[in-house]
Amino acid sequence: MAFFIQKMKEFLKDAPLHLYKQLSAWASPLRLDNLQRFAKILPLSMTMGSLPNAYENSGRQKSLPGGSSKMRKHLAIAAAFILTIFGSRAVQATTIEVPGDVPTIQGAITAATNGDTVLVAPGTYVEHDISFGGKAIRVTGTNPTDSVTVATTVVDADSLGRGFVFTSGETSSATLAGLTVKNAYYASASGGGAYVSSASPTFTYVVFRRNVGKGGAGVKLNDSLSRFTSCDFLDNETIAAYVGDGGAVDFSNADPVFTNCRFVDNTSWQDGGAIRIAGRTLTATDCVFRNNWARYSSGAVHSPFQRTLTFTRCTFDSNDADQAGAIASAGPITMTDCDVIGNVSAADGITNFGSTFAIRDCNWIGNSAYEGGGALSIYGTATGTITCCRFDGNSSAMKGGAIQFNWQSSGTVKNCLFEKNTAGNGGAIAVLESANVTLTNVTCVSDTATVSGGAFYSSSTAVSTVKNVIFWDNVPNEIAALNTPVVTYSDVEGGYSGTGNINANPKFATYQGLEYVLNAGSPCIDAGDPTMSDQVHDSHPLWPPQVPNGQRADMGAYGGPSNGCMYQ
């Protein structure tokens, strides 16, 4: 350190005494972090005409003569000297406080170097088009996990431009956290709250609220692998005159991941009330999509191309669009343990066009459509499985109160419960055109068709297969079909021809919150296809001990090789 002091004397021999004393004091090894901060912030101080408050030992700010080029020269030399003498050994990650050290977020980012943290105190910062400039830094509020602090730490773009811009190759090491970004307005292109192109910053605990853009009013992603964790997208809106897509997020050539995020009250004047996808994949886990609206298609998520969508433990609630109240997807879609509730559309609840689908452990409750399936529509050449799902109280004015298979689509529905769904034809399920479906271990009860086929309706030229099902108490009749489906080992009220079929009260019961399980003495126990076995039966701890049940498959949703999922 003596070497440092000597060199500093040589550099600043003509500097004012108070500056020399300050630099000498800051040279202590115990104050090395302060010295680094000083070196970074000093160039900004030169333009502000004073030294930063944080570095004034006496607590009083030292004024710099506004026209003193000599003083500015000393300061520039001091900053350069510190960084040159200590090099990479001295420049460690530091924290720059806003407004304590620098009054603006952009100013603090400009002063920061890779690894630094810009710590933003609660307050409103009227700034726009803030850029990280390619730096691997963290810009964060003081308490990102506290919703009150996040709500009061605000970047207000004041309708002057975008909130943040990431276009300099930022990686996942560039992090924005614990802030609210609002009132961004960008009419000439997509991206209001944030615009990300050829970059992959990380977003955690960020709220995008009331931003407006041509598309992607909250965030626009292009060529990005960005991750969003615990972020909220609230009341963002595309510009009606531009008919933009993606009320909250619009992305292309990207693979974003959303975890524990909320999309609420967003509006798109084209497609995708919350998200519009032209990118490669979308992965959402533990996310909520609620009260989003699109003028045309997809109240929540719109994917018009062959893109892969994966939703796990997500909720789609009360979204609204002309077509597909919740989701429209032309590519592969996987949904696991999701709740789809109260979505509304003129056509279709969730729609899949011509690709693959894998839907498991999902609840579909109270969704409605004028035409198409009230909860789910499968079109084109789409094919896949729907397993261990519950469809309750969905409706379509036309065909398929819960599910409609149309065109050349096909699918397997197994271990699913349909109750209280309504439609013109096919209160629960409708199969049209040349589509075909296989139903295995399905229960349809109390479903209603105003015309025909309370449980199952088919006008398809293809023949569907029905096995181990229970169709009971559906009106006006259980099955109505142009081409008679192959029905075997099933309990159909009123009777239906086929091997192993019965016409007997299934003796439903409620057990530990599970509806329409089979009570002791039910004729449907051990009455399914004898070549099939129950996964869960009387030797399994999940099976109700008071109901004797052998290994042979039962009829209905709670029987068969996959019935374990119904008891979870």
Coordinates of N, CA and C in Angstrom, one line a residue, residues 92-167:
Q92 N -13.2 -6.1 -8.2 CA -14.1 -7.2 -7.9 C -15.5 -6.7 -8.0
A93 N -16.5 -7.6 -7.8 CA -17.9 -7.2 -7.9 C -18.2 -6.2 -6.8
T94 N -18.9 -5.2 -7.2 CA -19.2 -4.2 -6.2 C -20.7 -3.8 -6.4
T95 N -21.3 -3.1 -5.4 CA -22.7 -2.7 -5.5 C -22.8 -1.2 -5.6
I96 N -23.5 -0.8 -6.6 CA -23.7 0.6 -6.9 C -25.2 0.9 -6.5
E97 N -25.4 1.9 -5.6 CA -26.7 2.1 -5.1 C -27.4 3.3 -5.9
V98 N -28.7 3.1 -6.2 CA -29.5 4.1 -6.8 C -30.6 4.5 -5.9
P99 N -30.8 5.7 -5.5 CA -30.1 6.9 -6.0 C -28.9 7.3 -5.1
G100 N -28.5 6.5 -4.1 CA -27.4 6.9 -3.2 C -26.1 7.2 -3.8
D101 N -25.7 6.4 -4.8 CA -24.4 6.7 -5.5 C -24.6 7.4 -6.8
V102 N -25.6 6.9 -7.5 CA -25.9 7.5 -8.8 C -27.4 7.7 -8.9
P103 N -27.9 8.9 -9.4 CA -29.3 9.1 -9.3 C -30.2 8.4 -10.2
T104 N -29.7 7.8 -11.3 CA -30.5 7.1 -12.3 C -30.0 5.6 -12.5
I105 N -31.0 4.8 -12.9 CA -30.6 3.4 -13.1 C -29.7 3.2 -14.3
Q106 N -30.0 4.0 -15.4 CA -29.1 3.9 -16.5 C -27.7 4.4 -16.2
G107 N -27.6 5.4 -15.4 CA -26.3 5.9 -15.0 C -25.5 4.9 -14.2
A108 N -26.2 4.2 -13.3 CA -25.5 3.2 -12.5 C -25.1 2.0 -13.4
I109 N -25.9 1.6 -14.3 CA -25.5 0.6 -15.3 C -24.3 1.0 -16.1
T110 N -24.3 2.2 -16.5 CA -23.1 2.8 -17.3 C -21.8 2.7 -16.4
A111 N -21.9 2.9 -15.1 CA -20.8 2.9 -14.3 C -20.3 1.5 -13.9
A112 N -21.3 0.5 -14.0 CA -21.0 -0.8 -13.6 C -20.1 -1.6 -14.5
T113 N -19.5 -2.6 -14.0 CA -18.7 -3.6 -14.8 C -19.2 -5.0 -14.5
N114 N -18.8 -5.9 -15.3 CA -19.3 -7.3 -15.2 C -19.2 -7.8 -13.7
G115 N -20.3 -8.4 -13.3 CA -20.3 -8.9 -11.9 C -20.8 -8.0 -10.9
D116 N -21.0 -6.7 -11.2 CA -21.5 -5.7 -10.3 C -23.0 -5.9 -10.1
T117 N -23.5 -5.3 -9.0 CA -24.9 -5.2 -8.7 C -25.3 -3.7 -8.6
V118 N -26.4 -3.4 -9.3 CA -27.0 -2.1 -9.2 C -28.2 -2.3 -8.3
L119 N -28.2 -1.7 -7.1 CA -29.2 -1.8 -6.1 C -30.1 -0.6 -6.1
V120 N -31.4 -0.8 -6.5 CA -32.3 0.3 -6.7 C -33.2 0.4 -5.5
A121 N -33.2 1.5 -4.8 CA -34.1 1.8 -3.6 C -35.5 2.0 -4.1
P122 N -36.5 1.8 -3.2 CA -37.9 2.1 -3.6 C -38.0 3.5 -4.0
G123 N -38.9 3.7 -5.0 CA -39.1 5.0 -5.5 C -39.5 4.9 -7.0
T124 N -39.9 6.0 -7.6 CA -40.3 6.0 -9.0 C -39.2 6.6 -9.8
Y125 N -38.7 5.9 -10.8 CA -37.6 6.4 -11.7 C -38.2 6.5 -13.1
V126 N -38.3 7.8 -13.5 CA -38.9 8.1 -14.8 C -37.7 7.9 -15.9
E127 N -37.6 6.7 -16.4 CA -36.6 6.4 -17.4 C -37.2 5.5 -18.4
H128 N -36.5 5.5 -19.6 CA -37.0 4.6 -20.7 C -35.8 4.1 -21.5
D129 N -36.0 3.0 -22.2 CA -35.0 2.4 -23.1 C -33.7 2.2 -22.3
I130 N -33.8 1.7 -21.1 CA -32.6 1.4 -20.3 C -31.9 0.2 -20.9
S131 N -30.6 0.3 -21.1 CA -29.9 -0.7 -21.7 C -28.7 -1.2 -20.8
F132 N -28.6 -2.6 -20.7 CA -27.5 -3.1 -20.0 C -26.2 -3.0 -20.7
G133 N -26.3 -2.7 -22.0 CA -25.0 -2.6 -22.8 C -24.2 -3.8 -22.9
G134 N -24.8 -5.0 -22.8 CA -24.1 -6.3 -22.9 C -23.4 -6.7 -21.6
K135 N -23.6 -6.0 -20.5 CA -22.9 -6.3 -19.3 C -23.6 -7.4 -18.5
A136 N -22.7 -8.2 -17.9 CA -23.2 -9.3 -17.0 C -23.3 -8.8 -15.6
I137 N -24.4 -8.0 -15.4 CA -24.6 -7.4 -14.1 C -26.0 -7.7 -13.6
R138 N -26.3 -7.4 -12.3 CA -27.6 -7.6 -11.7 C -28.2 -6.3 -11.3
V139 N -29.3 -6.0 -11.9 CA -30.1 -4.8 -11.5 C -31.3 -5.2 -10.7
T140 N -31.3 -4.8 -9.5 CA -32.3 -5.4 -8.6 C -32.9 -4.4 -7.6
G141 N -34.1 -4.6 -7.2 CA -34.7 -3.8 -6.1 C -34.1 -4.3 -4.8
T142 N -34.4 -3.7 -3.7 CA -33.8 -4.0 -2.4 C -34.3 -5.3 -1.8
N143 N -35.5 -5.7 -2.2 CA -36.1 -6.9 -1.6 C -37.0 -7.6 -2.6
P144 N -36.4 -8.3 -3.6 CA -37.2 -8.8 -4.7 C -38.4 -9.8 -4.3
T145 N -38.2 -10.5 -3.2 CA -39.3 -11.4 -2.8 C -40.4 -10.8 -2.1
D146 N -40.3 -9.5 -1.8 CA -41.4 -8.8 -1.1 C -42.2 -8.0 -2.1
S147 N -43.5 -8.4 -2.2 CA -44.3 -7.8 -3.2 C -44.5 -6.3 -3.0
V148 N -44.6 -5.8 -1.7 CA -44.8 -4.4 -1.5 C -43.6 -3.6 -2.0
T149 N -42.4 -4.1 -1.7 CA -41.1 -3.4 -2.1 C -41.1 -3.4 -3.7
V150 N -41.4 -4.5 -4.3 CA -41.4 -4.6 -5.8 C -42.4 -3.6 -6.3
A151 N -43.6 -3.5 -5.7 CA -44.6 -2.6 -6.2 C -44.2 -1.1 -6.1
T152 N -43.3 -0.8 -5.2 CA -42.9 0.6 -4.9 C -41.6 0.9 -5.5
T153 N -41.0 0.0 -6.2 CA -39.7 0.2 -6.9 C -40.0 0.2 -8.4
V154 N -40.2 1.4 -8.9 CA -40.9 1.5 -10.2 C -40.0 2.2 -11.3
V155 N -39.9 1.5 -12.4 CA -39.4 2.2 -13.6 C -40.6 2.6 -14.4
D156 N -40.9 3.9 -14.5 CA -42.0 4.5 -15.2 C -41.5 5.1 -16.5
A157 N -41.8 4.4 -17.6 CA -41.4 4.9 -18.9 C -42.2 6.1 -19.4
D158 N -43.2 6.4 -18.7 CA -44.0 7.7 -19.0 C -44.4 7.8 -20.5
S159 N -44.7 6.6 -21.1 CA -45.1 6.6 -22.5 C -44.1 7.2 -23.5
L160 N -42.9 7.2 -23.1 CA -41.8 7.8 -23.9 C -41.0 6.8 -24.7
G161 N -41.2 5.5 -24.5 CA -40.5 4.5 -25.1 C -40.6 3.2 -24.4
R162 N -39.7 2.3 -24.7 CA -39.7 1.0 -24.0 C -39.1 1.2 -22.6
G163 N -39.4 0.1 -21.7 CA -38.8 0.2 -20.4 C -37.3 -0.2 -20.4
F164 N -37.0 -1.4 -20.9 CA -35.7 -1.9 -21.0 C -35.4 -2.5 -22.4
V165 N -34.2 -2.4 -22.8 CA -33.7 -2.9 -24.1 C -32.5 -3.8 -23.9
F166 N -32.6 -5.0 -24.4 CA -31.5 -6.0 -24.3 C -31.2 -6.4 -25.8
T167 N -30.2 -5.7 -26.4 CA -29.9 -6.0 -27.8 C -28.3 -6.1 -28.0

